[in-house]
Short mmCIF file of N, CA and C in Angstrom, two decimals:
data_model
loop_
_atom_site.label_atom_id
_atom_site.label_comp_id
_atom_site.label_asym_id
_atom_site.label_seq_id
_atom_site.Cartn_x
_atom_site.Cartn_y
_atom_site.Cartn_z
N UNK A 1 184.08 -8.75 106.14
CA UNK A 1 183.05 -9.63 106.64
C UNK A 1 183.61 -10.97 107.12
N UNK A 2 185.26 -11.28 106.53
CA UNK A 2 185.61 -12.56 107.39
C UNK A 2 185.21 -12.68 108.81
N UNK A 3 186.25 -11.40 109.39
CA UNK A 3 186.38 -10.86 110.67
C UNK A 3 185.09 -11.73 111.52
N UNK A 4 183.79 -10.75 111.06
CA UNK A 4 182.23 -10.98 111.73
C UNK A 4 182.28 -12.86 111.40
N UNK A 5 182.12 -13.25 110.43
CA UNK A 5 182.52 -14.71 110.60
C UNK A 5 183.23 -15.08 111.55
N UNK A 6 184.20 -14.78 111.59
CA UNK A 6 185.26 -15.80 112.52
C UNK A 6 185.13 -15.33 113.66
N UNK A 7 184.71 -13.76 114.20
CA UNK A 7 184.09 -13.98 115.87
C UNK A 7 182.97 -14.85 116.07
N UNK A 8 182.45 -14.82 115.33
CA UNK A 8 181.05 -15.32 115.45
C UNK A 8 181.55 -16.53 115.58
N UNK A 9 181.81 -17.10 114.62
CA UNK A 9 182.36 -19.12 115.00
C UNK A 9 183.16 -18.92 116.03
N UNK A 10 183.91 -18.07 116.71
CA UNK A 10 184.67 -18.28 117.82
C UNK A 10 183.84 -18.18 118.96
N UNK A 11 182.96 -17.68 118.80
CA UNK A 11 181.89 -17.32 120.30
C UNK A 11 181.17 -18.54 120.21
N UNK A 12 180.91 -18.98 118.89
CA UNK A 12 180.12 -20.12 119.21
C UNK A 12 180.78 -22.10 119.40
N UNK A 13 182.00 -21.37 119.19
CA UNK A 13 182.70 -22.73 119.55
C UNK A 13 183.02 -22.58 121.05
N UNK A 14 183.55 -21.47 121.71
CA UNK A 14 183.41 -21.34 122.83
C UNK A 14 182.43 -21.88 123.84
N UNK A 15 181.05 -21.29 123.23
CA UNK A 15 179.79 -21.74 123.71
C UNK A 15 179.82 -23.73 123.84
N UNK A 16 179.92 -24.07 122.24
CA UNK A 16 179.83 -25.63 122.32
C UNK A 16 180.72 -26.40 123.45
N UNK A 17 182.09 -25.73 123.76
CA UNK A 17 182.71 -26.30 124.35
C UNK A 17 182.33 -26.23 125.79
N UNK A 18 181.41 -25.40 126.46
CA UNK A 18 181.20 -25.08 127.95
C UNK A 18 179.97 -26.01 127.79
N UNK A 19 179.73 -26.13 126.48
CA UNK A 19 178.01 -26.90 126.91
C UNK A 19 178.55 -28.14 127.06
N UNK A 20 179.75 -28.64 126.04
CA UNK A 20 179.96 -30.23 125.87
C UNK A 20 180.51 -31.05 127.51
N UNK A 21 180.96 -29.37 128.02
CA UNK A 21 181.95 -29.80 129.40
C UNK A 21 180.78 -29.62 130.61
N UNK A 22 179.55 -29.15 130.44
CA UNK A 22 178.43 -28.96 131.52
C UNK A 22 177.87 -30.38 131.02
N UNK A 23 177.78 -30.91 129.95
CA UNK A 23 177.06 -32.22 129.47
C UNK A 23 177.70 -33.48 130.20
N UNK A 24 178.88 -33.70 129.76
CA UNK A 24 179.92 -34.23 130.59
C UNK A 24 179.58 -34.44 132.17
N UNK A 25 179.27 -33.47 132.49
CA UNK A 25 179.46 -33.18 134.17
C UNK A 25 178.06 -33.98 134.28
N UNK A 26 176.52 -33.53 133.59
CA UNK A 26 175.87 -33.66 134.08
C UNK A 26 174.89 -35.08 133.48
N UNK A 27 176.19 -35.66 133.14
CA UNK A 27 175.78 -37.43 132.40
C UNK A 27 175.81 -38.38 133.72
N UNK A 28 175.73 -37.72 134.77
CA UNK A 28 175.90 -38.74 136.17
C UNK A 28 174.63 -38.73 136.40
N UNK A 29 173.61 -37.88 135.90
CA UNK A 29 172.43 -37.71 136.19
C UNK A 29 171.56 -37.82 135.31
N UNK A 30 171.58 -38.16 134.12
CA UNK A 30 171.26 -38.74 133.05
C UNK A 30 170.40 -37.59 132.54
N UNK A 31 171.24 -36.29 132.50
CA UNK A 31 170.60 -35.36 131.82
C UNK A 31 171.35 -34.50 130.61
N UNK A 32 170.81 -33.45 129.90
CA UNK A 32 171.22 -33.42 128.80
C UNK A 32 170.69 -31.88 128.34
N UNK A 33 171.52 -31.06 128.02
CA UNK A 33 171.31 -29.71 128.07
C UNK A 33 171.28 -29.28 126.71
N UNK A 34 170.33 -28.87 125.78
CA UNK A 34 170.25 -28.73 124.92
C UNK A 34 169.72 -27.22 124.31
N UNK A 35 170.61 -26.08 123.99
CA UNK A 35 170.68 -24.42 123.86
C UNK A 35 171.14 -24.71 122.55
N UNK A 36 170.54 -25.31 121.61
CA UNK A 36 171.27 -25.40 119.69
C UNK A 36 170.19 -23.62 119.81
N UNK A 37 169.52 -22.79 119.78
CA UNK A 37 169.29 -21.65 119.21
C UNK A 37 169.91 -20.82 119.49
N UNK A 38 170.79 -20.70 120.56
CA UNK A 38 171.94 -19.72 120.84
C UNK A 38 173.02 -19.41 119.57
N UNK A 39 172.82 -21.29 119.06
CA UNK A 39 174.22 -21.16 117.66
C UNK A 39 173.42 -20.28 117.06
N UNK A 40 171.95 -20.06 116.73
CA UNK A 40 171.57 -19.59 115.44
C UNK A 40 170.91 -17.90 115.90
N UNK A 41 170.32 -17.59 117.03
CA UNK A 41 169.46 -16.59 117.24
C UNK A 41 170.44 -14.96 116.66
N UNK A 42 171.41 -14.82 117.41
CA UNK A 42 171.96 -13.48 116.81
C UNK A 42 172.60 -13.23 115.62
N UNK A 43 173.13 -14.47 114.97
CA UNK A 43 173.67 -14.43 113.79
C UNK A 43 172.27 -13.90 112.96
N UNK A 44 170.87 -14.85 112.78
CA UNK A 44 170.07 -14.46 112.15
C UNK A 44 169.27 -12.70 112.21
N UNK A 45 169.33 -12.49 113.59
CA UNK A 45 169.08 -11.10 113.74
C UNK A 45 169.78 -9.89 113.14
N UNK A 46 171.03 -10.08 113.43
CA UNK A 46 171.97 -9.25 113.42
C UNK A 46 172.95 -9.17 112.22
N UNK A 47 173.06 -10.56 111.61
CA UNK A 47 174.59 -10.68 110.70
C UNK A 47 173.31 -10.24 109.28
N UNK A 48 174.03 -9.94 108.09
CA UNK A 48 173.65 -9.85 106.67
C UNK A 48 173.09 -11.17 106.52
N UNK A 49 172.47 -11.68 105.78
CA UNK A 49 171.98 -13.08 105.21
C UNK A 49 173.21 -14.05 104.93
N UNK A 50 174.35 -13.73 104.14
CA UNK A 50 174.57 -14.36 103.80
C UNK A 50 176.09 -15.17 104.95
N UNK A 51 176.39 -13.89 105.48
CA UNK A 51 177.22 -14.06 106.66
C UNK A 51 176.68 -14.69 107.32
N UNK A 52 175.50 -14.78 108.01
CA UNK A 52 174.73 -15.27 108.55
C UNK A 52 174.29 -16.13 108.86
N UNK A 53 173.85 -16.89 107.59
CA UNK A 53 173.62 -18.91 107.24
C UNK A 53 175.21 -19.18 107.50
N UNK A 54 176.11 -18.33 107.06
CA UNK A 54 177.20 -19.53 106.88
C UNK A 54 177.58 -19.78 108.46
N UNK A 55 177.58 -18.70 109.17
CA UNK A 55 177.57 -19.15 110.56
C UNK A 55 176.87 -19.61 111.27
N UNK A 56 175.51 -19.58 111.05
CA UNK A 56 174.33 -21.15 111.36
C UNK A 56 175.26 -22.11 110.94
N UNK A 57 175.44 -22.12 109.72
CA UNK A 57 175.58 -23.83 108.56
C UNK A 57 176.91 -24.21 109.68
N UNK A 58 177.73 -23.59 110.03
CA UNK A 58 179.37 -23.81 110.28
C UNK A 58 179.03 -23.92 112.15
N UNK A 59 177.76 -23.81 112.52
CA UNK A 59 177.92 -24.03 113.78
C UNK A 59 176.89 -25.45 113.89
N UNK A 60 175.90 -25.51 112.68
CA UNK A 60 175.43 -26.98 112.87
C UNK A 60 176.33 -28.05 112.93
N UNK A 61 177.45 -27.45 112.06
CA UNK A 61 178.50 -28.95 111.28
C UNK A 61 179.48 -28.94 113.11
N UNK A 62 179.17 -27.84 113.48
CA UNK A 62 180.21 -28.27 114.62
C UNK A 62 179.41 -28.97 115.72
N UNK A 63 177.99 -28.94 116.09
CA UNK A 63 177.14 -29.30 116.82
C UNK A 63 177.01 -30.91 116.40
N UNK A 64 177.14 -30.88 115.04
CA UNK A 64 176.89 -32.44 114.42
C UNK A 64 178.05 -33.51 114.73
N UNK A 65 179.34 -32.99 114.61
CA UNK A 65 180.22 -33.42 115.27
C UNK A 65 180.48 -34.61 116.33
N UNK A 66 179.50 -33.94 117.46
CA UNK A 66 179.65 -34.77 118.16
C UNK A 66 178.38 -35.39 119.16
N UNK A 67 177.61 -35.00 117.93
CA UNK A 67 175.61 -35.14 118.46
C UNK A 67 175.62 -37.31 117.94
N UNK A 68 174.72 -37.37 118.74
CA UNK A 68 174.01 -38.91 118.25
C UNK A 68 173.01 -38.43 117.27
N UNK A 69 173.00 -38.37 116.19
CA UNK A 69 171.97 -37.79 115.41
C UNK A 69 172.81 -38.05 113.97
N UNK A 70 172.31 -38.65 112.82
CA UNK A 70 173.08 -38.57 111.51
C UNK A 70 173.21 -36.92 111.22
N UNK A 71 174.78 -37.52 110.77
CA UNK A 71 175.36 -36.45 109.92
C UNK A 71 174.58 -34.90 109.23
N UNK A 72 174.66 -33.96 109.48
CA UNK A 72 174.25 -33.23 108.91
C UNK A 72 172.67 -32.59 109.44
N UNK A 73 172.51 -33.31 110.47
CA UNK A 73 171.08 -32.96 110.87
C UNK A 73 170.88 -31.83 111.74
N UNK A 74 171.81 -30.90 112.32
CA UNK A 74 171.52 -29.81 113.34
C UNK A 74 172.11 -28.66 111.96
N UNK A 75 172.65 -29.31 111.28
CA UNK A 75 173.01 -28.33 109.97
C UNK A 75 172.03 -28.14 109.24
N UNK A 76 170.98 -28.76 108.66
CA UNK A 76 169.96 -28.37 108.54
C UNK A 76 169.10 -27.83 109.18
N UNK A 77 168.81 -28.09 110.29
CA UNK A 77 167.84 -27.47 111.34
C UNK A 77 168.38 -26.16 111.43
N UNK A 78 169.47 -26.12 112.27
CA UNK A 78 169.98 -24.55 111.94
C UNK A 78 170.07 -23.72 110.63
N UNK A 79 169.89 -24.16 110.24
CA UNK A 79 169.60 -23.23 108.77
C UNK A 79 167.96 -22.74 107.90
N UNK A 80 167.23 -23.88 108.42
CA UNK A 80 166.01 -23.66 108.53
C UNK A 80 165.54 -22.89 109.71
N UNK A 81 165.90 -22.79 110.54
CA UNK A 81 165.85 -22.20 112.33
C UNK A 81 166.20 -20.46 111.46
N UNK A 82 167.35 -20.30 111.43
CA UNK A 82 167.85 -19.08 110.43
C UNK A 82 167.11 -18.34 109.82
N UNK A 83 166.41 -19.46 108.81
CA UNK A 83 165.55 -18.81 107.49
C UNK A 83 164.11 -17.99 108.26
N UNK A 84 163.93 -18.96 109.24
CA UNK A 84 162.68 -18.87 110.25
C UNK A 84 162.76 -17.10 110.74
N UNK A 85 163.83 -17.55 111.47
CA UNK A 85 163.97 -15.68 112.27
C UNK A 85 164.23 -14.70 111.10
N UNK A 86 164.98 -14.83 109.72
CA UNK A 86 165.50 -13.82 108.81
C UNK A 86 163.83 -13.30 108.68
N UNK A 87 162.76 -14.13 108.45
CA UNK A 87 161.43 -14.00 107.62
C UNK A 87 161.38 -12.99 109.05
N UNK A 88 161.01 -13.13 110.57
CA UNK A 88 160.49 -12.09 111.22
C UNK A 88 161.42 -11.01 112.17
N UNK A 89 162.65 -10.81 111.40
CA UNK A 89 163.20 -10.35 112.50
C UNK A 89 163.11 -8.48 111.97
N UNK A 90 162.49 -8.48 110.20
CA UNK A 90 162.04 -7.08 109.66
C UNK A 90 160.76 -6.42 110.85
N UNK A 91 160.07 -7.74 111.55
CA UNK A 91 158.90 -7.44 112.27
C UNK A 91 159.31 -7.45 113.64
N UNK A 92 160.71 -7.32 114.16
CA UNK A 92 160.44 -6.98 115.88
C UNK A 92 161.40 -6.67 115.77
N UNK A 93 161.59 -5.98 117.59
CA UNK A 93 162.64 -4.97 117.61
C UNK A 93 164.37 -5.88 117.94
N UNK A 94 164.76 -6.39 116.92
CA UNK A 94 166.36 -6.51 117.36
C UNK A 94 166.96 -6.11 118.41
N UNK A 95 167.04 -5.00 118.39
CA UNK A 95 168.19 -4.59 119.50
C UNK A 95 167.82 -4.98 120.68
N UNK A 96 166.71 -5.39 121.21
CA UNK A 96 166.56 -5.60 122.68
C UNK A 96 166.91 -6.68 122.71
N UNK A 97 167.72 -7.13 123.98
CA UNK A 97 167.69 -8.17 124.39
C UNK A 97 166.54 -9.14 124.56
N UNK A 98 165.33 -8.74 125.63
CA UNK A 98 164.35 -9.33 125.80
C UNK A 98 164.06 -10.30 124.47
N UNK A 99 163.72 -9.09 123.43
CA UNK A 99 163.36 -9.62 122.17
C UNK A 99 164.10 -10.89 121.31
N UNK A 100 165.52 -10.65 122.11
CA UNK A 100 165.95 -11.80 121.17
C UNK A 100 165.87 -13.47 122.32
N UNK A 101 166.02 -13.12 123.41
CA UNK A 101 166.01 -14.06 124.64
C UNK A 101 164.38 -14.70 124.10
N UNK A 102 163.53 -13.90 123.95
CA UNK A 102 162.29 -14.83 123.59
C UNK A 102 162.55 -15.59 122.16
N UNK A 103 163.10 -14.64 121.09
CA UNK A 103 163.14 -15.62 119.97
C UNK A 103 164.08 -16.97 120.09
N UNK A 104 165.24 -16.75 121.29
CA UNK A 104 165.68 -17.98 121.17
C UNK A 104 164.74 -18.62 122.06
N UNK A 105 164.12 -18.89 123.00
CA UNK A 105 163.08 -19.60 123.78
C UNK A 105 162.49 -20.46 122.57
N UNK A 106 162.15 -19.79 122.11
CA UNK A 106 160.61 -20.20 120.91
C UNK A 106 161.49 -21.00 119.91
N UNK A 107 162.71 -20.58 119.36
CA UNK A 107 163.61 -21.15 118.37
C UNK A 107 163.86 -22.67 119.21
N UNK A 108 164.61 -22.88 120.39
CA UNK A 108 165.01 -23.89 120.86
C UNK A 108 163.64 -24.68 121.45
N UNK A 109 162.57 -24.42 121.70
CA UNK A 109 161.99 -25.63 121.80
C UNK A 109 161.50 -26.28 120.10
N UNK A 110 161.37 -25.61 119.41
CA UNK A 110 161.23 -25.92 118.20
C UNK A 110 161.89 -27.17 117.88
N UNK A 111 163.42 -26.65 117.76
CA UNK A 111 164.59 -27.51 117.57
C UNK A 111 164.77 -28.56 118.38
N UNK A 112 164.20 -28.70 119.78
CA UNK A 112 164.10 -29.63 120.36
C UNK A 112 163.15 -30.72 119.77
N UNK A 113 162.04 -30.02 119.54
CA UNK A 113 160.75 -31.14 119.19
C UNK A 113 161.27 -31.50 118.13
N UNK A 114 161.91 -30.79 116.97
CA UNK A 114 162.24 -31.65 115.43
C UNK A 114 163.72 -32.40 116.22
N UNK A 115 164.44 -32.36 116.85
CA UNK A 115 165.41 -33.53 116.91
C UNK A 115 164.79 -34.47 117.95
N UNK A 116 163.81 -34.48 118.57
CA UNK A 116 163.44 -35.39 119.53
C UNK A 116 162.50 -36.29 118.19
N UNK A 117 161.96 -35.46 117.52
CA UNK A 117 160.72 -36.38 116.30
C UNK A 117 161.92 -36.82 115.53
N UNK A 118 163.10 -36.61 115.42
CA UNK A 118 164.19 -36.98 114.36
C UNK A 118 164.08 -38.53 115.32
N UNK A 119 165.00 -38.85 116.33
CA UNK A 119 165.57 -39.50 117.19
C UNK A 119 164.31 -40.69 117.05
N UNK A 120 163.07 -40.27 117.45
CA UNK A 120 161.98 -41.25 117.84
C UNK A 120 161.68 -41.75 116.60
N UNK A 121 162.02 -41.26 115.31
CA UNK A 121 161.49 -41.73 114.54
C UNK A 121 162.33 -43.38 114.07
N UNK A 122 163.22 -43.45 114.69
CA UNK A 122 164.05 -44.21 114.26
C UNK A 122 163.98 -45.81 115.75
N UNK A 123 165.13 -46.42 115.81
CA UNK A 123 164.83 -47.22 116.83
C UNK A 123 164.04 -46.98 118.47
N UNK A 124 164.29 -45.56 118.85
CA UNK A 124 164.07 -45.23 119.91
C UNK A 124 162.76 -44.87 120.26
N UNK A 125 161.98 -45.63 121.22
CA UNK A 125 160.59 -45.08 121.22
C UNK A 125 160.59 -44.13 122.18
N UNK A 126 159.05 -43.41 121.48
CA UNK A 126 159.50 -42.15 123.03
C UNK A 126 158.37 -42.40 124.18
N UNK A 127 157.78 -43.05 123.93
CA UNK A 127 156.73 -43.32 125.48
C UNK A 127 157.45 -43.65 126.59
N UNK A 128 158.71 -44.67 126.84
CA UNK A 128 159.52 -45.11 127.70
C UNK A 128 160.89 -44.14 128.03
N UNK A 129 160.90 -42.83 127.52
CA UNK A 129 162.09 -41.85 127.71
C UNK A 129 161.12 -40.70 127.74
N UNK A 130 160.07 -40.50 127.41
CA UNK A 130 159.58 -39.24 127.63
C UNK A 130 159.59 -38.17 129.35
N UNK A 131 159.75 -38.92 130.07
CA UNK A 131 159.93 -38.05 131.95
C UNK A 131 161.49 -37.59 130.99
N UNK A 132 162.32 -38.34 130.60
CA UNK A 132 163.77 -38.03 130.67
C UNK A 132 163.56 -36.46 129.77
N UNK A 133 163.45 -36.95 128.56
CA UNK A 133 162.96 -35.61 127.31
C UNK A 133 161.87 -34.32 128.23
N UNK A 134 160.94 -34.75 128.60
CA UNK A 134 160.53 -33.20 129.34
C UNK A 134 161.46 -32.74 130.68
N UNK A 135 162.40 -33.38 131.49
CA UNK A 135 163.35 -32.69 132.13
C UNK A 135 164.17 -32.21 131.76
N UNK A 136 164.75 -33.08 130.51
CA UNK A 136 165.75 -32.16 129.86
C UNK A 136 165.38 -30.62 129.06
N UNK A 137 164.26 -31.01 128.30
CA UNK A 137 163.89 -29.55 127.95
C UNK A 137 163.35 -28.13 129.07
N UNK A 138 162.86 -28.86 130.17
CA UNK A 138 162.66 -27.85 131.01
C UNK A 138 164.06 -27.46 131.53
N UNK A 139 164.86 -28.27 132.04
CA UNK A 139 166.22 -27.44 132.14
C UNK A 139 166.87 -26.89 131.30
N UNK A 140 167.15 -27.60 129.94
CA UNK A 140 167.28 -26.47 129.15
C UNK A 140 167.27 -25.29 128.95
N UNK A 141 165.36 -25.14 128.64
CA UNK A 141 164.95 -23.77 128.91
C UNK A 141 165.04 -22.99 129.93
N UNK A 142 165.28 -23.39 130.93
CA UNK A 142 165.60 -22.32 132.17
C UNK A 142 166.97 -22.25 132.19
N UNK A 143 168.33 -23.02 131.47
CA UNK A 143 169.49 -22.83 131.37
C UNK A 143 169.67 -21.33 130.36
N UNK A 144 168.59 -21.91 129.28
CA UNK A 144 168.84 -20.95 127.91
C UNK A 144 168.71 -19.13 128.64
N UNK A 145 167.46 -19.41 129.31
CA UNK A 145 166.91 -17.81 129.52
C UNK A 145 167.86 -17.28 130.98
N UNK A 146 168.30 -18.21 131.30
CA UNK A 146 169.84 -17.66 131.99
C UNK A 146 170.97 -16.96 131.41
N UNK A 147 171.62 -17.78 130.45
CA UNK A 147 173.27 -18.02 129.57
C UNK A 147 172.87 -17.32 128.57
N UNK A 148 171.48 -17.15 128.20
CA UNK A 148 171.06 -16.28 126.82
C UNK A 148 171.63 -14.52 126.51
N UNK A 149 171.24 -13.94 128.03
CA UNK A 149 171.76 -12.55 127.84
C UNK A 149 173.11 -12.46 128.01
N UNK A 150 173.86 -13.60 128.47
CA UNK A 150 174.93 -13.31 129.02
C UNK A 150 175.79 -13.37 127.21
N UNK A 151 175.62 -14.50 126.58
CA UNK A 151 175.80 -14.82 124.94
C UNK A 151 175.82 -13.52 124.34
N UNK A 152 174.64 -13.16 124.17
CA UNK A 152 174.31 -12.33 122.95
C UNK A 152 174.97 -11.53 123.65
N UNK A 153 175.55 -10.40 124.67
CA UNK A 153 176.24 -9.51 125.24
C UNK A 153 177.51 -9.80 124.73
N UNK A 154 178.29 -10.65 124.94
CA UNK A 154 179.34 -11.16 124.39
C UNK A 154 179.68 -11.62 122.74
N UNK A 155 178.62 -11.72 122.30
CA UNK A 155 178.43 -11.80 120.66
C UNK A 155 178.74 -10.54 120.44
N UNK A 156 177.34 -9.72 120.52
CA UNK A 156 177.20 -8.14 120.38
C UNK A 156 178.82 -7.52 120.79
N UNK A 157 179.06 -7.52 121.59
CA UNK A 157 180.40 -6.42 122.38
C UNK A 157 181.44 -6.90 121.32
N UNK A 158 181.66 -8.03 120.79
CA UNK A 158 182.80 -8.31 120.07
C UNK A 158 182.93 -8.24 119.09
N UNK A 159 181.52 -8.26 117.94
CA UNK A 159 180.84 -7.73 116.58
C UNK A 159 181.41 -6.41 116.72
N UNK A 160 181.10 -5.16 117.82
CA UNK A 160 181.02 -4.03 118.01
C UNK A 160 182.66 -3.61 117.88
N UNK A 161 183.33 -4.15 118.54
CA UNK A 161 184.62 -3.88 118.60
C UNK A 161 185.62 -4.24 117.35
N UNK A 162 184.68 -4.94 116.78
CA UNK A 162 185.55 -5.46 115.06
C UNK A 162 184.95 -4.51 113.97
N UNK A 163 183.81 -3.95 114.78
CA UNK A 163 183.35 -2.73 114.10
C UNK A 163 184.22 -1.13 114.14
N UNK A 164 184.05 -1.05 115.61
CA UNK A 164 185.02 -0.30 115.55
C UNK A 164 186.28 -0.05 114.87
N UNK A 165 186.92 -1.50 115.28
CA UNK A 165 188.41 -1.23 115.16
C UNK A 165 188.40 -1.08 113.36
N UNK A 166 187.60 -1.71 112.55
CA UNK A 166 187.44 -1.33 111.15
C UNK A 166 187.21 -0.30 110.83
N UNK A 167 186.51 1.04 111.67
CA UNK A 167 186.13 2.10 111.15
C UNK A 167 187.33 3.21 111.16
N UNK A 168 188.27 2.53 112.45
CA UNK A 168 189.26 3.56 113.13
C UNK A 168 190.79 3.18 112.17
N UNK A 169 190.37 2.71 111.25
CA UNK A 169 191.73 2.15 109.99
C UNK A 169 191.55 3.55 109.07
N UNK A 170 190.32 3.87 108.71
CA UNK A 170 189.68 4.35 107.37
C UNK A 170 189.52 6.01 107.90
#
């Protein structure tokens, strides 16, 4: 079960790093791309529970890193985000894509509204940034339901192949 760990944090550090370098690019325009349910949607579907949180928990701490947000706060969210899908994922069909492309939809605006209510709650008001916050989430979401099937394909195929190659030892 390391194995499934450490693809998993490798797909999803991969991921952080294309988002941090599309963020980068797209700070000339004062926008801001925000896909945190990608860290959490297939791990919760797919991995055992306990494999599972730790690769939520280990992809918040890497998201936290380098977020404006205190310490520890997408590490929680992702782990509550986690607990969220473990409770319904006995009730829909996993394996489809579709199915999971909507749960991350529904997961990431979630996570948006609790780190945008995190952020506002503090110095930043949101009446005077709110045009900025609904562009960013609408691009977002039309980024997510893009990059979403392409993810979980690449999650999935590489889970599969550490599957394999474990079965073809024994």
């Amino acid at each position: 079960m390391f194995r499934h760990n450490l693809i998993t944090f490798l797909t999803q550090l991969l991921l952080w790093a294309l988002l941090s370098q599309i963020n980068h690019y797209l700070a000339v325009w004062h926008l801001y791309l925000f896909v945190g349910s990608l860290f959490v949607t297939l791990t919760a579907l797919r991995l055992p529970l306990r494999d599972g949180i730790y690769a939520s928990l280990c992809a918040g701490l890497l998201c936290d890193a380098n977020a404006p947000v205190p310490f520890g706060t997408h590490t929680l969210l992702f782990g509550l985000t986690h607990a969220l899908i473990i409770k319904i994922r006995s009730s829909v069909p996993v394996a489809q894509t579709a199915t999971q492309v909507i749960i991350a939809f529904v997961a990431n605006l979630a996570l948006y509204f609790a780190l945008t209510i995190i952020l506002t709650a503090g110095p930043l008001q949101l009446i005077p940034v709110l045009p900025r916050l609904i562009w960013d989430l609408l691009i977002s979401q039309l980024v997510l339901l893009l990059i979403a099937p392409w993810f979980f394909a690449l999650q999935t195929t590489l889970l599969s192949l550490e599957q394999f190659r474990a079965h073809r030892r024994f």
